[in-house]
Amino acid sequence: MDSVVCVTPRQLAYQQVQKPVVTPGHAILKIRRIGICGTDLHAFEGTQPYFTYPRILGHELAADLVDADDAPGFSVGEAVTFLPYFNCGYCIACRTGKPNCCVRLQTVGVHIDGGMVEYYSVPVHTLVHGQGLSHDELALVEPLSIGAHGVRRADIQPGENVLVVGAGPIGLGTMEFARIAGGTVIAMDINAGRLDFCRTQLGVHHTINAQSADVMEQLAAITNGDMPTVVIDATGSLRAINTAFSYLAHTGRYVLVGLQKGDISVSHPELHKREATLMSSRNATRADFDHVIASMKAGLVKPTTYITHRVGFDQIVREFDSWLDPANGVIKAMVSLG
């Protein structure tokens, strides 16, 4: 069967690989949709941590169940997605109910080959029922769950001012679930088009261009001088991450959803006097997937508005580089198979 392999940074190629067969405890999926995510783009650029080449990309996936070994409750032909974070089950993280940050985690499309293939094998215990959602919607459950998990880490309370830095797909999902949690969302980005998307498509009332000369003044005005009690980074930019420490209110929480390779630099006195909390947010859990699916079904989130570009499987290699160009206005590129 065909696959798309990131051979080295900036080089994608179609390669033939063996079609999977059913093994104990696993299911075979016919891939129907592949969402292109920041992880894929950063891997292509050569800036993705935890990554080795060559690698088959892809972990935002929707599929039909083709066959399985002992998958109670699931039916052949059912539309599904799955948790693309394969955990060991016995490390300290797994034993404490946090398999998303397993010591031996294998993330699909990062540590192990991913879903840019026609058929894919996954552990049965990772399967997630489609619950009547479309393939497009199911492919967006995982990226939205990343934002939902970050919001859960932040423990947002109704009425809190929440600054989300970065209006890419992960940042947009973070804004949605911050709103659902009752937060007053402030969107920040350097891309005017994406800030306009926040206003027109997501109903975010407060947007700030990070390149403005008066960012601090704008934040103070929006928050009545308090500054945001929650700041969530969804950029993966070292400069943006370091700068955003200065936006944080006293007693505030700063959650890093975005990821980059460098070292964070922060003034200890500034962090200390705020008694601020700094935390990371990695991947998502089944509870986050369930929350996202329930929110979709309730109409609280309309994920298909994020899809701005569509291609077939045979167009990935040709089009991939163009999705990195901000001039093309890509929010979410979606690949269709079959």
mmCIF file of N, CA, C and O in Angstrom, residues 102-152:
data_model
loop_
_atom_site.group_PDB
_atom_site.id
_atom_site.type_symbol
_atom_site.label_atom_id
_atom_site.label_comp_id
_atom_site.label_asym_id
_atom_site.label_seq_id
_atom_site.Cartn_x
_atom_site.Cartn_y
_atom_site.Cartn_z
ATOM 1 N N CYS A 102 3.218 9.290 29.397
ATOM 2 C CA CYS A 102 3.900 8.042 29.714
ATOM 3 C C CYS A 102 5.414 8.179 29.518
ATOM 4 O O CYS A 102 5.872 8.825 28.565
ATOM 5 N N VAL A 103 6.179 7.577 30.410
ATOM 6 C CA VAL A 103 7.641 7.623 30.317
ATOM 7 C C VAL A 103 8.120 7.022 28.997
ATOM 8 O O VAL A 103 9.094 7.495 28.406
ATOM 9 N N ARG A 104 7.433 6.019 28.504
ATOM 10 C CA ARG A 104 7.827 5.316 27.282
ATOM 11 C C ARG A 104 6.854 5.596 26.139
ATOM 12 O O ARG A 104 6.659 4.760 25.258
ATOM 13 N N LEU A 105 6.248 6.763 26.157
ATOM 14 C CA LEU A 105 5.202 7.097 25.189
ATOM 15 C C LEU A 105 5.688 6.958 23.749
ATOM 16 O O LEU A 105 6.807 7.353 23.407
ATOM 17 N N GLN A 106 4.810 6.406 22.927
ATOM 18 C CA GLN A 106 5.052 6.341 21.493
ATOM 19 C C GLN A 106 3.894 7.046 20.793
ATOM 20 O O GLN A 106 2.791 6.506 20.701
ATOM 21 N N THR A 107 4.149 8.260 20.353
ATOM 22 C CA THR A 107 3.121 9.038 19.673
ATOM 23 C C THR A 107 3.149 8.723 18.183
ATOM 24 O O THR A 107 4.210 8.758 17.541
ATOM 25 N N VAL A 108 1.986 8.427 17.654
ATOM 26 C CA VAL A 108 1.840 8.088 16.240
ATOM 27 C C VAL A 108 2.335 9.245 15.372
ATOM 28 O O VAL A 108 1.994 10.409 15.602
ATOM 29 N N GLY A 109 3.155 8.931 14.397
ATOM 30 C CA GLY A 109 3.658 9.949 13.479
ATOM 31 C C GLY A 109 4.824 10.743 14.025
ATOM 32 O O GLY A 109 5.336 11.644 13.349
ATOM 33 N N VAL A 110 5.244 10.440 15.258
ATOM 34 C CA VAL A 110 6.393 11.120 15.871
ATOM 35 C C VAL A 110 7.446 10.089 16.265
ATOM 36 O O VAL A 110 8.511 10.008 15.669
ATOM 37 N N HIS A 111 7.130 9.268 17.288
ATOM 38 C CA HIS A 111 8.065 8.238 17.731
ATOM 39 C C HIS A 111 7.961 6.979 16.872
ATOM 40 O O HIS A 111 8.937 6.228 16.754
ATOM 41 N N ILE A 112 6.779 6.724 16.336
ATOM 42 C CA ILE A 112 6.545 5.567 15.467
ATOM 43 C C ILE A 112 5.834 6.050 14.207
ATOM 44 O O ILE A 112 5.275 7.142 14.174
ATOM 45 N N ASP A 113 5.848 5.218 13.172
ATOM 46 C CA ASP A 113 5.225 5.609 11.907
ATOM 47 C C ASP A 113 3.735 5.855 12.091
ATOM 48 O O ASP A 113 3.049 5.154 12.833
ATOM 49 N N GLY A 114 3.253 6.876 11.376
ATOM 50 C CA GLY A 114 1.895 7.345 11.553
ATOM 51 C C GLY A 114 0.931 6.911 10.472
ATOM 52 O O GLY A 114 1.148 5.915 9.768
ATOM 53 N N GLY A 115 -0.135 7.693 10.326
ATOM 54 C CA GLY A 115 -1.304 7.291 9.567
ATOM 55 C C GLY A 115 -1.431 7.840 8.163
ATOM 56 O O GLY A 115 -2.530 7.797 7.603
ATOM 57 N N MET A 116 -0.347 8.356 7.571
ATOM 58 C CA MET A 116 -0.414 8.745 6.158
ATOM 59 C C MET A 116 -0.227 7.502 5.302
ATOM 60 O O MET A 116 0.742 7.342 4.556
ATOM 61 N N VAL A 117 -1.195 6.605 5.445
ATOM 62 C CA VAL A 117 -1.207 5.307 4.776
ATOM 63 C C VAL A 117 -2.659 4.975 4.432
ATOM 64 O O VAL A 117 -3.585 5.635 4.899
ATOM 65 N N GLU A 118 -2.832 3.924 3.669
ATOM 66 C CA GLU A 118 -4.188 3.497 3.325
ATOM 67 C C GLU A 118 -4.838 2.702 4.459
ATOM 68 O O GLU A 118 -6.039 2.844 4.725
ATOM 69 N N TYR A 119 -4.054 1.865 5.130
ATOM 70 C CA TYR A 119 -4.548 1.058 6.250
ATOM 71 C C TYR A 119 -3.578 1.189 7.412
ATOM 72 O O TYR A 119 -2.367 1.309 7.216
ATOM 73 N N TYR A 120 -4.121 1.126 8.637
ATOM 74 C CA TYR A 120 -3.274 1.333 9.813
ATOM 75 C C TYR A 120 -3.728 0.417 10.938
ATOM 76 O O TYR A 120 -4.930 0.196 11.124
ATOM 77 N N SER A 121 -2.762 -0.114 11.680
ATOM 78 C CA SER A 121 -3.053 -0.994 12.811
ATOM 79 C C SER A 121 -2.886 -0.234 14.115
ATOM 80 O O SER A 121 -1.874 0.462 14.307
ATOM 81 N N VAL A 122 -3.871 -0.341 15.022
ATOM 82 C CA VAL A 122 -3.810 0.335 16.316
ATOM 83 C C VAL A 122 -4.235 -0.637 17.416
ATOM 84 O O VAL A 122 -5.006 -1.567 17.173
ATOM 85 N N PRO A 123 -3.735 -0.431 18.636
ATOM 86 C CA PRO A 123 -4.236 -1.241 19.753
ATOM 87 C C PRO A 123 -5.740 -1.023 19.942
ATOM 88 O O PRO A 123 -6.231 0.106 19.876
ATOM 89 N N VAL A 124 -6.450 -2.103 20.187
ATOM 90 C CA VAL A 124 -7.907 -2.029 20.335
ATOM 91 C C VAL A 124 -8.309 -1.054 21.435
ATOM 92 O O VAL A 124 -9.307 -0.325 21.304
ATOM 93 N N HIS A 125 -7.534 -0.992 22.513
ATOM 94 C CA HIS A 125 -7.931 -0.152 23.646
ATOM 95 C C HIS A 125 -7.854 1.340 23.338
ATOM 96 O O HIS A 125 -8.349 2.158 24.114
ATOM 97 N N THR A 126 -7.257 1.717 22.194
ATOM 98 C CA THR A 126 -7.184 3.143 21.823
ATOM 99 C C THR A 126 -8.368 3.591 20.976
ATOM 100 O O THR A 126 -8.524 4.795 20.732
ATOM 101 N N LEU A 127 -9.213 2.657 20.518
ATOM 102 C CA LEU A 127 -10.323 3.011 19.631
ATOM 103 C C LEU A 127 -11.331 3.925 20.320
ATOM 104 O O LEU A 127 -11.606 3.797 21.506
ATOM 105 N N VAL A 128 -11.899 4.835 19.529
ATOM 106 C CA VAL A 128 -12.918 5.768 20.012
ATOM 107 C C VAL A 128 -14.103 5.726 19.048
ATOM 108 O O VAL A 128 -13.928 5.911 17.837
ATOM 109 N N HIS A 129 -15.292 5.482 19.565
ATOM 110 C CA HIS A 129 -16.494 5.445 18.737
ATOM 111 C C HIS A 129 -16.736 6.782 18.045
ATOM 112 O O HIS A 129 -16.544 7.855 18.645
ATOM 113 N N GLY A 130 -17.213 6.701 16.795
ATOM 114 C CA GLY A 130 -17.508 7.920 16.044
ATOM 115 C C GLY A 130 -18.764 8.645 16.494
ATOM 116 O O GLY A 130 -18.897 9.851 16.263
ATOM 117 N N GLN A 131 -19.694 7.933 17.080
ATOM 118 C CA GLN A 131 -20.922 8.513 17.642
ATOM 119 C C GLN A 131 -21.686 9.388 16.634
ATOM 120 O O GLN A 131 -22.263 10.405 16.993
ATOM 121 N N GLY A 132 -21.662 8.977 15.384
ATOM 122 C CA GLY A 132 -22.433 9.695 14.372
ATOM 123 C C GLY A 132 -21.742 10.900 13.773
ATOM 124 O O GLY A 132 -22.305 11.561 12.886
ATOM 125 N N LEU A 133 -20.542 11.216 14.221
ATOM 126 C CA LEU A 133 -19.807 12.341 13.646
ATOM 127 C C LEU A 133 -19.276 11.969 12.261
ATOM 128 O O LEU A 133 -19.031 10.803 11.952
ATOM 129 N N SER A 134 -19.093 12.971 11.433
ATOM 130 C CA SER A 134 -18.548 12.746 10.092
ATOM 131 C C SER A 134 -17.052 12.451 10.177
ATOM 132 O O SER A 134 -16.403 12.692 11.209
ATOM 133 N N HIS A 135 -16.487 11.950 9.076
ATOM 134 C CA HIS A 135 -15.048 11.716 9.046
ATOM 135 C C HIS A 135 -14.280 13.014 9.251
ATOM 136 O O HIS A 135 -13.246 13.022 9.947
ATOM 137 N N ASP A 136 -14.742 14.101 8.658
ATOM 138 C CA ASP A 136 -14.075 15.395 8.861
ATOM 139 C C ASP A 136 -14.037 15.753 10.340
ATOM 140 O O ASP A 136 -13.007 16.180 10.878
ATOM 141 N N GLU A 137 -15.165 15.601 10.999
ATOM 142 C CA GLU A 137 -15.240 15.937 12.429
ATOM 143 C C GLU A 137 -14.346 15.030 13.267
ATOM 144 O O GLU A 137 -13.631 15.492 14.178
ATOM 145 N N LEU A 138 -14.367 13.741 12.950
ATOM 146 C CA LEU A 138 -13.571 12.794 13.732
ATOM 147 C C LEU A 138 -12.076 13.063 13.599
ATOM 148 O O LEU A 138 -11.314 12.885 14.563
ATOM 149 N N ALA A 139 -11.643 13.516 12.430
ATOM 150 C CA ALA A 139 -10.223 13.820 12.242
ATOM 151 C C ALA A 139 -9.794 15.038 13.043
ATOM 152 O O ALA A 139 -8.604 15.241 13.282
ATOM 153 N N LEU A 140 -10.753 15.835 13.482
ATOM 154 C CA LEU A 140 -10.439 17.044 14.249
ATOM 155 C C LEU A 140 -10.603 16.844 15.758
ATOM 156 O O LEU A 140 -10.314 17.761 16.532
ATOM 157 N N VAL A 141 -11.035 15.663 16.171
ATOM 158 C CA VAL A 141 -11.181 15.416 17.609
ATOM 159 C C VAL A 141 -9.826 15.501 18.307
ATOM 160 O O VAL A 141 -9.699 16.114 19.372
ATOM 161 N N GLU A 142 -8.797 14.898 17.731
ATOM 162 C CA GLU A 142 -7.485 14.886 18.393
ATOM 163 C C GLU A 142 -6.905 16.284 18.569
ATOM 164 O O GLU A 142 -6.512 16.641 19.706
ATOM 165 N N PRO A 143 -6.821 17.119 17.525
ATOM 166 C CA PRO A 143 -6.253 18.455 17.755
ATOM 167 C C PRO A 143 -7.073 19.306 18.715
ATOM 168 O O PRO A 143 -6.512 20.075 19.502
ATOM 169 N N LEU A 144 -8.383 19.172 18.672
ATOM 170 C CA LEU A 144 -9.207 19.905 19.627
ATOM 171 C C LEU A 144 -8.988 19.392 21.043
ATOM 172 O O LEU A 144 -9.037 20.161 22.013
ATOM 173 N N SER A 145 -8.711 18.107 21.181
ATOM 174 C CA SER A 145 -8.457 17.538 22.506
ATOM 175 C C SER A 145 -7.158 18.073 23.105
ATOM 176 O O SER A 145 -7.039 18.175 24.336
ATOM 177 N N ILE A 146 -6.196 18.423 22.258
ATOM 178 C CA ILE A 146 -4.952 19.024 22.760
ATOM 179 C C ILE A 146 -5.276 20.325 23.489
ATOM 180 O O ILE A 146 -4.798 20.580 24.597
ATOM 181 N N GLY A 147 -6.106 21.160 22.850
ATOM 182 C CA GLY A 147 -6.514 22.413 23.490
ATOM 183 C C GLY A 147 -7.372 22.173 24.713
ATOM 184 O O GLY A 147 -7.213 22.853 25.738
ATOM 185 N N ALA A 148 -8.284 21.214 24.629
ATOM 186 C CA ALA A 148 -9.153 20.916 25.768
ATOM 187 C C ALA A 148 -8.337 20.446 26.964
ATOM 188 O O ALA A 148 -8.650 20.787 28.115
ATOM 189 N N HIS A 149 -7.285 19.678 26.709
ATOM 190 C CA HIS A 149 -6.438 19.203 27.810
ATOM 191 C C HIS A 149 -5.692 20.370 28.460
ATOM 192 O O HIS A 149 -5.593 20.451 29.688
ATOM 193 N N GLY A 150 -5.176 21.295 27.632
ATOM 194 C CA GLY A 150 -4.504 22.468 28.181
ATOM 195 C C GLY A 150 -5.430 23.314 29.029
ATOM 196 O O GLY A 150 -5.032 23.832 30.090
ATOM 197 N N VAL A 151 -6.666 23.452 28.590
ATOM 198 C CA VAL A 151 -7.665 24.211 29.358
ATOM 199 C C VAL A 151 -7.964 23.508 30.674
ATOM 200 O O VAL A 151 -8.105 24.147 31.728
ATOM 201 N N ARG A 152 -8.044 22.188 30.633
ATOM 202 C CA ARG A 152 -8.289 21.441 31.874
ATOM 203 C C ARG A 152 -7.122 21.590 32.845
ATOM 204 O O ARG A 152 -7.316 21.715 34.061
#
